[in-house]
Amino acid sequence: MDCDVYVPRLKASISQWRQQGVKGVWIKLPIRHAHLVEPTVKEGFRYHHAESDYLMLVYWIPETPDTLPANASHTVGIGAFVMNNNREVLVVQEKSGAFGAKGVWKFPTGVANQGEDIWTAAIREVKEETDIDTEFVEILAFRQTHKAFCGKSDLFFVCMLRPLSFDINKQDSEIKAAQWMPIEEYMAQPCIQEHESFKYVAEICSGQSNSSCSGFRPVPTLSTSGKKSYTYFNKLQLQNKKKELGG
Amino acid sequence: MDCDVYVPRLKASISQWRQQGVKGVWIKLPIRHAHLVEPTVKEGFRYHHAESDYLMLVYWIPETPDTLPANASHTVGIGAFVMNNNREVLVVQEKSGAFGAKGVWKFPTGVANQGEDIWTAAIREVKEETDIDTEFVEILAFRQTHKAFCGKSDLFFVCMLRPLSFDINKQDSEIKAAQWMPIEEYMAQPCIQEHESFKYVAEICSGQSNSSCSGFRPVPTLSTSGKKSYTYFNKLQLQNKKKELGG
């Protein structure tokens, strides 16, 4: 669409919206219409969010404070704790990054894709980095960090998975080495001992296999709008309650 | 900056970056430079993300697959379970929305602000909606939903808080009514019984006060880069482990 056509139409629409008492107006501009960004901003719109291929602009018309929903604020990452029957834990050395440079052996980690469940992301990352098949058990802990990438926050979920296969075939582009390592050896690494949050997690993980009172397990649920979702909680708690009720 | 100055400079920079083997290039354009969006896109950049006052563009120069960090994918919401010693739970009726229209009594809920901790957001929302002071106890459950607002995902944390004051003084703009309601009455509402995820949460909450094996509690930790963060986990688990070890 040409600016000469777009701008008068936009002006007319805004004055109509104002008359109708419309509050928030959204305009989603595909990246191929990048030439319309400037004229839209000139008419009073601000940016709301952007993805690779579009920019979402918004205009709050009334004088009242804007109640527009916020932009996404968090990235979601996972770390996978996978232990075999010999109390050996699945660890990798990364090719790049601070941990790679120090030669730290760490859990497979990664970022959840847009729209991917936490438990699915954990299984996928372990498979991608080590070729080990796993089933998801539970979330042991999570950490919230702010001012991470681009000022956004991050939620990092430590997931326990049960190995279904044992022969490692490491991914080449990002992983220098992968192995099953005795949990005591993993925990003794200076990097784990030095960082509070790693240390907590390592302690939880090492205790985990003997414990039944535990983390949060996913249960498929429907949201109020009928969307499939997963609710994570301590299932034991619900079972105890049901026993108390004679259920 | 004028386009006539910007475009030749950008072209020169790109050819220099290419020679230097630079991979990912980021350009952050303040909204007052909206006129530079189109020329930047024309030189091969795509959108990465945007906030109210700027647009971040990115260009992955090499032929290899791009390893750029993902845009934020999740909003974070909280629901607050606050129960007094009479097993009455703090509930509100909203003025707008689907629940408001149905007259459902629900937990105080809200969205975490950018950079706000989950536990802080829970305390703040209860205070804002009802004027009740609370202290944070633990996270009882959370739910991950996809394709929520603007195709993003949502993580909703159900938090248990202990009331420190009891006189309700409701917020006027969004809340129609607020009260302490017997937990059995809250749970008997058709809307709670009909929705799986609400029902689980209500069952967990109603069992909670008798239970010690439990949810995830926040512990302040430092991230690897020295940032203050909170790690949430079942503390009981760690205590049990320490007892086993004679700690």
Short mmCIF file of C-alpha atoms in Angstrom, two decimals:
data_model
loop_
_atom_site.label_atom_id
_atom_site.label_comp_id
_atom_site.label_asym_id
_atom_site.label_seq_id
_atom_site.Cartn_x
_atom_site.Cartn_y
_atom_site.Cartn_z
CA MET A 1 0.00 0.00 0.00
CA ASP A 2 1.19 3.45 -0.94
CA CYS A 3 1.73 6.13 1.74
CA ASP A 4 -0.45 8.55 -0.25
CA VAL A 5 -3.38 6.17 0.09
CA TYR A 6 -2.53 4.85 3.58
CA VAL A 7 -2.13 8.13 5.52
CA PRO A 8 -5.48 9.75 4.65
CA ARG A 9 -7.27 6.46 5.34
CA LEU A 10 -5.53 6.13 8.71
CA LYS A 11 -6.40 9.73 9.67
CA ALA A 12 -10.05 9.13 8.77
CA SER A 13 -10.16 5.89 10.72
CA ILE A 14 -8.64 7.49 13.84
CA SER A 15 -11.22 10.26 13.88
CA GLN A 16 -13.97 7.66 13.42
CA TRP A 17 -12.55 5.47 16.27
CA ARG A 18 -12.38 8.52 18.51
CA GLN A 19 -16.05 9.32 17.85
CA GLN A 20 -17.02 5.71 18.51
CA GLY A 21 -15.22 5.76 21.88
CA VAL A 22 -12.73 3.09 20.82
CA LYS A 23 -9.88 2.87 23.35
CA GLY A 24 -6.95 0.78 22.09
CA VAL A 25 -6.19 0.41 18.38
CA TRP A 26 -3.71 -2.16 17.05
CA ILE A 27 -1.95 -2.09 13.69
CA LYS A 28 0.11 -5.09 12.60
CA LEU A 29 2.49 -4.12 9.81
CA PRO A 30 4.21 -6.96 7.91
CA ILE A 31 7.91 -6.25 7.35
CA ARG A 32 7.26 -5.78 3.61
CA HIS A 33 5.29 -2.67 4.64
CA ALA A 34 8.23 -1.19 6.58
CA HIS A 35 7.65 2.08 4.66
CA LEU A 36 4.38 2.53 6.60
CA VAL A 37 6.06 2.47 10.04
CA GLU A 38 7.06 6.14 10.06
CA PRO A 39 3.65 7.53 8.94
CA THR A 40 1.90 5.32 11.52
CA VAL A 41 4.14 6.64 14.32
CA LYS A 42 3.48 10.20 13.10
CA GLU A 43 -0.26 9.64 13.66
CA GLY A 44 0.35 8.89 17.36
CA PHE A 45 1.02 5.14 17.43
CA ARG A 46 3.83 3.60 19.51
CA TYR A 47 5.52 0.23 19.13
CA HIS A 48 4.11 -2.67 21.11
CA HIS A 49 6.18 -5.66 20.02
CA ALA A 50 7.80 -7.18 16.95
CA GLU A 51 8.57 -10.60 15.57
CA SER A 52 10.88 -11.41 12.62
CA ASP A 53 8.29 -10.58 10.01
CA TYR A 54 6.01 -7.96 11.52
CA LEU A 55 5.80 -4.94 13.82
CA MET A 56 2.79 -4.40 16.07
CA LEU A 57 1.89 -0.77 16.77
CA VAL A 58 -0.70 0.48 19.21
CA TYR A 59 -2.55 3.72 19.90
CA TRP A 60 -4.43 4.33 23.16
CA ILE A 61 -6.99 6.96 22.17
CA PRO A 62 -8.63 8.20 25.44
CA GLU A 63 -7.03 10.45 28.06
CA THR A 64 -7.34 7.68 30.71
CA PRO A 65 -4.29 5.53 31.65
CA ASP A 66 -3.69 2.78 29.11
CA THR A 67 -4.72 -0.77 30.11
CA LEU A 68 -3.11 -2.45 27.13
CA PRO A 69 -1.68 -5.91 27.76
CA ALA A 70 2.08 -5.98 28.26
CA ASN A 71 4.56 -7.33 25.79
CA ALA A 72 6.14 -10.73 26.53
CA SER A 73 8.69 -10.28 29.31
CA HIS A 74 10.45 -13.63 29.70
CA THR A 75 12.52 -16.14 27.80
CA VAL A 76 12.25 -19.72 29.06
CA GLY A 77 15.23 -22.04 29.37
CA ILE A 78 15.64 -25.60 30.59
CA GLY A 79 18.42 -27.64 32.16
CA ALA A 80 18.10 -31.44 32.09
CA PHE A 81 19.15 -33.67 34.98
CA VAL A 82 19.41 -37.23 33.64
CA MET A 83 20.85 -39.91 35.92
CA ASN A 84 21.35 -43.63 35.19
CA ASN A 85 21.15 -46.52 37.69
CA ASN A 86 24.86 -46.19 38.53
CA ARG A 87 24.27 -42.64 39.84
CA GLU A 88 26.03 -41.23 36.80
CA VAL A 89 24.66 -38.00 35.38
CA LEU A 90 24.53 -37.03 31.69
CA VAL A 91 26.86 -34.03 31.17
CA VAL A 92 28.23 -32.08 28.23
CA GLN A 93 31.08 -29.68 27.54
CA GLU A 94 30.11 -26.82 25.26
CA LYS A 95 32.33 -25.56 22.43
CA SER A 96 31.67 -21.88 23.08
CA GLY A 97 30.64 -19.58 25.91
CA ALA A 98 32.08 -19.04 29.39
CA PHE A 99 31.47 -22.64 30.48
CA GLY A 100 33.00 -24.05 27.31
CA ALA A 101 36.16 -21.99 27.83
CA LYS A 102 36.49 -23.27 31.41
CA GLY A 103 35.87 -26.89 30.39
CA VAL A 104 32.94 -27.18 32.80
CA TRP A 105 30.84 -30.36 32.58
CA LYS A 106 27.23 -29.25 32.72
CA PHE A 107 23.68 -30.52 32.27
CA PRO A 108 22.29 -30.26 28.73
CA THR A 109 20.53 -26.90 28.54
CA GLY A 110 18.60 -24.90 25.98
CA VAL A 111 15.88 -22.43 25.22
CA ALA A 112 12.24 -23.44 24.75
CA ASN A 113 10.96 -22.67 21.27
CA GLN A 114 7.97 -20.38 20.83
CA GLY A 115 4.91 -22.45 21.72
CA GLU A 116 6.89 -25.41 23.10
CA ASP A 117 6.06 -26.97 26.47
CA ILE A 118 8.78 -27.00 29.12
CA TRP A 119 8.76 -30.79 29.37
CA THR A 120 8.94 -31.19 25.58
CA ALA A 121 11.84 -28.74 25.35
CA ALA A 122 13.79 -30.71 27.98
CA ILE A 123 13.36 -34.02 26.12
CA ARG A 124 14.26 -32.35 22.80
CA GLU A 125 17.43 -30.66 24.07
CA VAL A 126 18.77 -33.89 25.62
CA LYS A 127 18.08 -35.74 22.38
CA GLU A 128 19.69 -33.01 20.24
CA GLU A 129 22.84 -32.65 22.33
CA THR A 130 23.49 -36.30 23.27
CA ASP A 131 21.05 -38.51 21.26
CA ILE A 132 19.80 -39.97 24.57
CA ASP A 133 16.06 -40.76 24.71
CA THR A 134 14.36 -39.76 27.93
CA GLU A 135 10.99 -39.51 29.59
CA PHE A 136 10.09 -36.49 31.65
CA VAL A 137 9.74 -36.94 35.41
CA GLU A 138 9.43 -33.54 37.05
CA ILE A 139 10.63 -30.00 37.53
CA LEU A 140 12.98 -29.84 40.50
CA ALA A 141 13.52 -26.09 40.71
CA PHE A 142 13.44 -22.94 38.66
CA ARG A 143 15.30 -19.65 38.71
CA GLN A 144 14.06 -16.22 37.70
CA THR A 145 16.71 -13.75 36.50
CA HIS A 146 16.15 -10.18 35.33
CA LYS A 147 17.97 -7.94 32.90
CA ALA A 148 19.15 -10.91 30.90
CA PHE A 149 19.19 -10.68 27.10
CA CYS A 150 17.97 -7.25 25.82
CA GLY A 151 16.70 -6.26 29.26
CA LYS A 152 14.23 -9.14 29.36
CA SER A 153 13.85 -11.63 32.20
CA ASP A 154 14.53 -15.33 32.09
CA LEU A 155 12.90 -18.34 33.76
CA PHE A 156 15.20 -21.35 33.86
CA PHE A 157 13.61 -24.71 34.78
CA VAL A 158 15.70 -27.59 36.10
CA CYS A 159 14.01 -30.76 34.88
CA MET A 160 14.55 -34.35 35.96
CA LEU A 161 14.30 -36.91 33.17
CA ARG A 162 14.65 -40.70 33.19
CA PRO A 163 16.99 -42.11 30.53
CA LEU A 164 15.45 -44.63 28.11
CA SER A 165 18.69 -45.18 26.17
CA PHE A 166 22.33 -45.00 27.24
CA ASP A 167 24.63 -44.79 24.20
CA ILE A 168 25.77 -41.19 23.74
CA ASN A 169 26.13 -39.78 20.24
CA LYS A 170 26.96 -36.11 20.73
CA GLN A 171 25.85 -33.25 18.52
CA ASP A 172 28.90 -31.76 16.78
CA SER A 173 28.25 -28.08 16.18
CA GLU A 174 27.87 -26.90 19.79
CA ILE A 175 29.02 -29.81 21.99
CA LYS A 176 32.72 -30.59 22.51
CA ALA A 177 32.18 -33.73 24.60
CA ALA A 178 29.43 -35.64 26.42
CA GLN A 179 29.59 -38.43 28.99
CA TRP A 180 27.97 -40.17 31.94
CA MET A 181 29.78 -38.81 35.02
CA PRO A 182 29.47 -39.90 38.68
CA ILE A 183 27.22 -37.35 40.41
CA GLU A 184 29.88 -36.73 43.11
CA GLU A 185 32.41 -35.83 40.42
CA TYR A 186 29.91 -33.43 38.78
CA MET A 187 29.21 -31.74 42.11
CA ALA A 188 32.88 -31.43 43.06
CA GLN A 189 33.55 -29.10 40.10
CA PRO A 190 34.64 -25.67 41.44
CA CYS A 191 32.14 -23.91 39.16
CA ILE A 192 29.23 -25.81 40.76
CA GLN A 193 30.47 -25.23 44.30
CA GLU A 194 31.10 -21.53 43.68
CA HIS A 195 27.65 -20.60 42.41
CA GLU A 196 24.84 -20.69 44.95
CA SER A 197 22.10 -21.48 42.48
CA PHE A 198 24.05 -24.34 40.83
CA LYS A 199 24.94 -25.71 44.23
CA TYR A 200 21.32 -25.78 45.40
CA VAL A 201 20.28 -27.49 42.22
CA ALA A 202 23.09 -30.04 42.43
CA GLU A 203 22.13 -30.81 46.02
CA ILE A 204 18.50 -31.23 45.09
CA CYS A 205 19.40 -33.44 42.15
CA SER A 206 21.76 -35.64 44.09
CA GLY A 207 19.15 -36.18 46.77
CA GLN A 208 16.40 -36.68 44.27
CA SER A 209 16.74 -40.31 43.40
CA ASN A 210 16.19 -41.32 47.04
CA SER A 211 13.31 -38.95 47.60
CA SER A 212 9.64 -39.20 46.87
CA CYS A 213 8.60 -35.77 48.13
CA SER A 214 9.49 -33.83 45.30
CA GLY A 215 9.10 -31.46 42.41
CA PHE A 216 6.28 -30.38 40.12
CA ARG A 217 4.88 -32.80 37.55
CA PRO A 218 2.94 -31.78 34.46
CA VAL A 219 -0.71 -32.73 34.10
CA PRO A 220 -2.53 -31.91 30.86
CA THR A 221 -5.34 -29.45 31.52
CA LEU A 222 -7.66 -27.24 29.51
CA SER A 223 -7.51 -23.50 30.03
CA THR A 224 -10.69 -21.47 30.51
CA SER A 225 -10.72 -20.64 26.81
CA GLY A 226 -10.45 -24.36 26.02
CA LYS A 227 -6.74 -24.29 25.13
CA LYS A 228 -4.61 -27.33 25.92
CA SER A 229 -2.16 -26.45 28.64
CA TYR A 230 -0.09 -28.18 31.32
CA THR A 231 -0.41 -27.50 35.02
CA TYR A 232 2.71 -28.40 37.04
CA PHE A 233 2.46 -29.21 40.73
CA ASN A 234 3.54 -31.56 43.49
CA LYS A 235 1.30 -34.50 42.76
CA LEU A 236 2.11 -36.14 46.04
CA GLN A 237 0.35 -33.29 47.75
CA LEU A 238 -2.87 -33.97 45.91
CA GLN A 239 -2.59 -37.71 46.59
CA ASN A 240 -2.04 -37.11 50.31
CA LYS A 241 -5.05 -34.87 50.38
CA LYS A 242 -7.17 -37.46 48.63
CA LYS A 243 -6.09 -40.09 51.12
CA GLU A 244 -7.07 -37.81 53.98
CA LEU A 245 -10.48 -37.40 52.37
CA GLY A 246 -10.72 -41.17 51.95
CA GLY A 247 -10.59 -40.70 48.16
CA MET B 1 19.86 11.32 11.19
CA ASP B 2 18.99 11.79 7.56
CA CYS B 3 18.42 8.80 5.24
CA ASP B 4 20.91 10.26 2.75
CA VAL B 5 23.64 10.07 5.39
CA TYR B 6 22.46 6.86 7.08
CA VAL B 7 22.12 4.54 4.07
CA PRO B 8 25.65 4.97 2.60
CA ARG B 9 27.13 4.59 6.09
CA LEU B 10 25.13 1.43 6.74
CA LYS B 11 26.13 -0.07 3.36
CA ALA B 12 29.83 0.67 4.10
CA SER B 13 29.54 -0.85 7.58
CA ILE B 14 27.91 -4.04 6.28
CA SER B 15 30.66 -4.64 3.75
CA GLN B 16 33.25 -4.03 6.47
CA TRP B 17 31.49 -6.43 8.90
CA ARG B 18 31.34 -9.07 6.15
CA GLN B 19 35.09 -8.77 5.55
CA GLN B 20 35.76 -8.99 9.28
CA GLY B 21 33.73 -12.19 9.54
CA VAL B 22 31.14 -10.62 11.85
CA LYS B 23 28.09 -12.88 12.19
CA GLY B 24 25.16 -11.15 13.86
CA VAL B 25 24.64 -7.36 13.67
CA TRP B 26 22.11 -5.54 15.84
CA ILE B 27 20.63 -2.11 15.21
CA LYS B 28 18.45 -0.50 17.89
CA LEU B 29 16.35 2.30 16.38
CA PRO B 30 14.59 4.68 18.80
CA ILE B 31 11.00 5.38 17.73
CA ARG B 32 11.98 8.97 16.82
CA HIS B 33 14.06 7.39 14.03
CA ALA B 34 11.10 5.48 12.59
CA HIS B 35 12.04 6.88 9.17
CA LEU B 36 15.18 4.67 9.22
CA VAL B 37 13.23 1.40 9.62
CA GLU B 38 12.49 0.96 5.91
CA PRO B 39 16.06 1.65 4.66
CA THR B 40 17.46 -0.72 7.31
CA VAL B 41 15.10 -3.50 6.21
CA LYS B 42 16.08 -2.85 2.57
CA GLU B 43 19.73 -3.56 3.46
CA GLY B 44 18.78 -7.07 4.66
CA PHE B 45 17.84 -6.60 8.31
CA ARG B 46 14.80 -8.24 9.89
CA TYR B 47 12.91 -7.29 13.05
CA HIS B 48 13.98 -8.94 16.29
CA HIS B 49 11.80 -7.32 18.93
CA ALA B 50 10.34 -3.97 19.94
CA GLU B 51 9.43 -2.09 23.09
CA SER B 52 7.30 1.08 23.30
CA ASP B 53 10.16 3.36 22.35
CA TYR B 54 12.47 1.36 20.13
CA LEU B 55 12.70 -1.33 17.45
CA MET B 56 15.57 -3.83 17.43
CA LEU B 57 16.65 -5.08 14.01
CA VAL B 58 19.11 -7.84 13.29
CA TYR B 59 21.12 -9.09 10.32
CA TRP B 60 22.78 -12.50 10.28
CA ILE B 61 25.57 -12.08 7.74
CA PRO B 62 27.03 -15.58 7.09
CA GLU B 63 25.39 -18.38 5.07
CA THR B 64 25.31 -20.65 8.16
CA PRO B 65 22.08 -21.06 10.20
CA ASP B 66 21.49 -18.15 12.53
CA THR B 67 22.21 -18.71 16.25
CA LEU B 68 20.72 -15.41 17.40
CA PRO B 69 19.02 -15.46 20.80
CA ALA B 70 15.24 -15.71 20.63
CA ASN B 71 12.86 -12.90 21.46
CA ALA B 72 11.01 -13.09 24.78
CA SER B 73 8.30 -15.72 24.46
CA HIS B 74 6.29 -15.57 27.68
CA THR B 75 4.20 -13.26 29.80
CA VAL B 76 4.15 -14.10 33.53
CA GLY B 77 1.01 -13.93 35.64
CA ILE B 78 0.27 -14.71 39.27
CA GLY B 79 -2.74 -15.82 41.27
CA ALA B 80 -2.67 -15.33 45.05
CA PHE B 81 -4.08 -17.87 47.49
CA VAL B 82 -4.47 -16.11 50.85
CA MET B 83 -6.27 -17.94 53.65
CA ASN B 84 -6.95 -16.78 57.20
CA ASN B 85 -7.13 -18.94 60.34
CA ASN B 86 -10.86 -19.53 59.84
CA ARG B 87 -10.14 -21.30 56.52
CA GLU B 88 -11.57 -18.32 54.66
CA VAL B 89 -9.89 -17.38 51.42
CA LEU B 90 -9.42 -13.85 50.06
CA VAL B 91 -11.50 -13.52 46.86
CA VAL B 92 -12.52 -10.75 44.50
CA GLN B 93 -15.15 -10.14 41.82
CA GLU B 94 -13.82 -8.28 38.79
CA LYS B 95 -15.73 -5.49 37.08
CA SER B 96 -14.87 -6.60 33.54
CA GLY B 97 -13.90 -9.74 31.68
CA ALA B 98 -15.56 -13.14 31.43
CA PHE B 99 -15.29 -13.85 35.17
CA GLY B 100 -16.66 -10.45 36.10
CA ALA B 101 -19.70 -10.99 33.88
CA LYS B 102 -20.40 -14.37 35.51
CA GLY B 103 -19.93 -12.98 39.03
CA VAL B 104 -17.22 -15.53 39.81
CA TRP B 105 -15.32 -15.08 43.08
CA LYS B 106 -11.66 -15.59 42.25
CA PHE B 107 -8.19 -15.23 43.72
CA PRO B 108 -6.53 -11.84 43.18
CA THR B 109 -4.52 -12.16 39.96
CA GLY B 110 -2.28 -9.99 37.84
CA VAL B 111 0.65 -9.71 35.49
CA ALA B 112 4.24 -9.38 36.70
CA ASN B 113 5.82 -6.10 35.65
CA GLN B 114 8.97 -6.13 33.57
CA GLY B 115 11.83 -6.98 35.96
CA GLU B 116 9.54 -7.87 38.88
CA ASP B 117 10.01 -11.08 40.87
CA ILE B 118 7.10 -13.53 41.00
CA TRP B 119 6.86 -13.34 44.78
CA THR B 120 6.93 -9.53 44.75
CA ALA B 121 4.23 -9.39 42.09
CA ALA B 122 1.96 -11.62 44.19
CA ILE B 123 2.32 -9.42 47.28
CA ARG B 124 1.79 -6.27 45.18
CA GLU B 125 -1.36 -7.51 43.43
CA VAL B 126 -3.02 -8.58 46.70
CA LYS B 127 -2.21 -5.19 48.22
CA GLU B 128 -3.47 -3.29 45.15
CA GLU B 129 -6.74 -5.19 44.80
CA THR B 130 -7.69 -5.63 48.47
CA ASP B 131 -5.26 -3.58 50.62
CA ILE B 132 -4.35 -6.77 52.53
CA ASP B 133 -0.70 -7.06 53.58
CA THR B 134 0.83 -10.48 53.09
CA GLU B 135 4.06 -12.39 53.28
CA PHE B 136 4.99 -14.84 50.58
CA VAL B 137 5.02 -18.52 51.47
CA GLU B 138 5.43 -20.58 48.32
CA ILE B 139 4.44 -21.40 44.77
CA LEU B 140 1.88 -24.20 44.79
CA ALA B 141 1.58 -24.80 41.06
CA PHE B 142 2.01 -23.16 37.69
CA ARG B 143 0.39 -23.49 34.30
CA GLN B 144 1.92 -22.97 30.88
CA THR B 145 -0.46 -21.89 28.10
CA HIS B 146 0.43 -21.20 24.49
CA LYS B 147 -1.06 -18.92 21.84
CA ALA B 148 -2.28 -16.51 24.46
CA PHE B 149 -2.02 -12.76 23.80
CA CYS B 150 -0.48 -12.00 20.35
CA GLY B 151 0.60 -15.63 19.85
CA LYS B 152 2.86 -15.54 22.91
CA SER B 153 2.86 -18.07 25.74
CA ASP B 154 1.95 -17.48 29.35
CA LEU B 155 3.23 -18.87 32.64
CA PHE B 156 0.74 -18.46 35.46
CA PHE B 157 2.03 -19.09 39.00
CA VAL B 158 -0.34 -19.91 41.87
CA CYS B 159 1.23 -18.44 44.99
CA MET B 160 0.38 -19.06 48.62
CA LEU B 161 0.67 -16.02 50.88
CA ARG B 162 0.06 -15.57 54.58
CA PRO B 163 -2.16 -12.61 55.52
CA LEU B 164 -0.61 -10.03 57.85
CA SER B 165 -3.72 -7.81 57.95
CA PHE B 166 -7.41 -8.65 57.62
CA ASP B 167 -9.44 -5.51 56.88
CA ILE B 168 -10.31 -5.40 53.20
CA ASN B 169 -10.32 -2.08 51.39
CA LYS B 170 -10.94 -2.93 47.73
CA GLN B 171 -9.50 -1.14 44.74
CA ASP B 172 -12.28 0.63 42.84
CA SER B 173 -11.35 0.77 39.18
CA GLU B 174 -11.17 -2.99 38.45
CA ILE B 175 -12.69 -4.74 41.48
CA LYS B 176 -16.46 -4.93 42.04
CA ALA B 177 -16.27 -6.66 45.43
CA ALA B 178 -13.82 -8.43 47.74
CA GLN B 179 -14.34 -10.66 50.77
CA TRP B 180 -13.06 -13.49 52.95
CA MET B 181 -15.02 -16.58 51.80
CA PRO B 182 -15.07 -20.09 53.32
CA ILE B 183 -12.80 -22.26 51.16
CA GLU B 184 -15.58 -24.83 50.65
CA GLU B 185 -17.84 -22.11 49.24
CA TYR B 186 -15.07 -20.94 46.89
CA MET B 187 -14.53 -24.47 45.64
CA ALA B 188 -18.22 -25.19 45.17
CA GLN B 189 -18.53 -22.50 42.49
CA PRO B 190 -19.48 -24.14 39.15
CA CYS B 191 -16.71 -22.24 37.36
CA ILE B 192 -14.06 -23.82 39.62
CA GLN B 193 -15.52 -27.30 39.36
CA GLU B 194 -15.86 -27.07 35.57
CA HIS B 195 -12.28 -26.15 34.75
CA GLU B 196 -9.69 -28.84 35.32
CA SER B 197 -6.82 -26.51 36.05
CA PHE B 198 -8.81 -24.42 38.56
CA LYS B 199 -10.04 -27.56 40.21
CA TYR B 200 -6.53 -28.95 40.68
CA VAL B 201 -5.37 -25.67 42.09
CA ALA B 202 -8.34 -25.39 44.45
CA GLU B 203 -7.72 -28.93 45.67
CA ILE B 204 -4.06 -28.20 46.26
CA CYS B 205 -4.88 -24.98 48.06
CA SER B 206 -7.55 -26.49 50.28
CA GLY B 207 -5.18 -29.28 51.27
CA GLN B 208 -2.29 -26.94 51.71
CA SER B 209 -2.80 -25.68 55.20
CA ASN B 210 -2.62 -29.23 56.59
CA SER B 211 0.37 -30.24 54.52
CA SER B 212 4.06 -29.75 54.97
CA CYS B 213 5.21 -31.42 51.76
CA SER B 214 4.71 -28.73 49.51
CA GLY B 215 5.50 -26.18 46.89
CA PHE B 216 8.53 -24.21 45.76
CA ARG B 217 9.98 -21.49 47.99
CA PRO B 218 12.21 -18.67 46.78
CA VAL B 219 15.80 -18.45 47.95
CA PRO B 220 17.90 -15.46 46.90
CA THR B 221 20.81 -16.58 44.75
CA LEU B 222 23.39 -14.98 42.50
CA SER B 223 23.45 -15.92 38.83
CA THR B 224 26.72 -16.84 37.14
CA SER B 225 27.09 -13.26 35.93
CA GLY B 226 26.65 -12.03 39.50
CA LYS B 227 23.04 -10.90 39.07
CA LYS B 228 20.67 -11.21 42.00
CA SER B 229 18.06 -13.83 41.27
CA TYR B 230 15.70 -16.16 43.10
CA THR B 231 15.77 -19.94 42.86
CA TYR B 232 12.46 -21.62 43.73
CA PHE B 233 12.37 -25.20 44.96
CA ASN B 234 10.93 -27.60 47.51
CA LYS B 235 13.02 -26.70 50.52
CA LEU B 236 11.84 -29.72 52.43
CA GLN B 237 13.63 -31.84 49.91
CA LEU B 238 16.92 -30.17 50.65
CA GLN B 239 16.35 -30.42 54.41
CA ASN B 240 15.54 -34.13 54.15
CA LYS B 241 18.68 -34.67 52.16
CA LYS B 242 20.76 -32.81 54.68
CA LYS B 243 19.29 -34.89 57.49
CA GLU B 244 20.15 -38.06 55.59
CA LEU B 245 23.71 -36.80 55.27
CA GLY B 246 23.79 -35.96 58.95
CA GLY B 247 23.94 -32.24 58.09
#
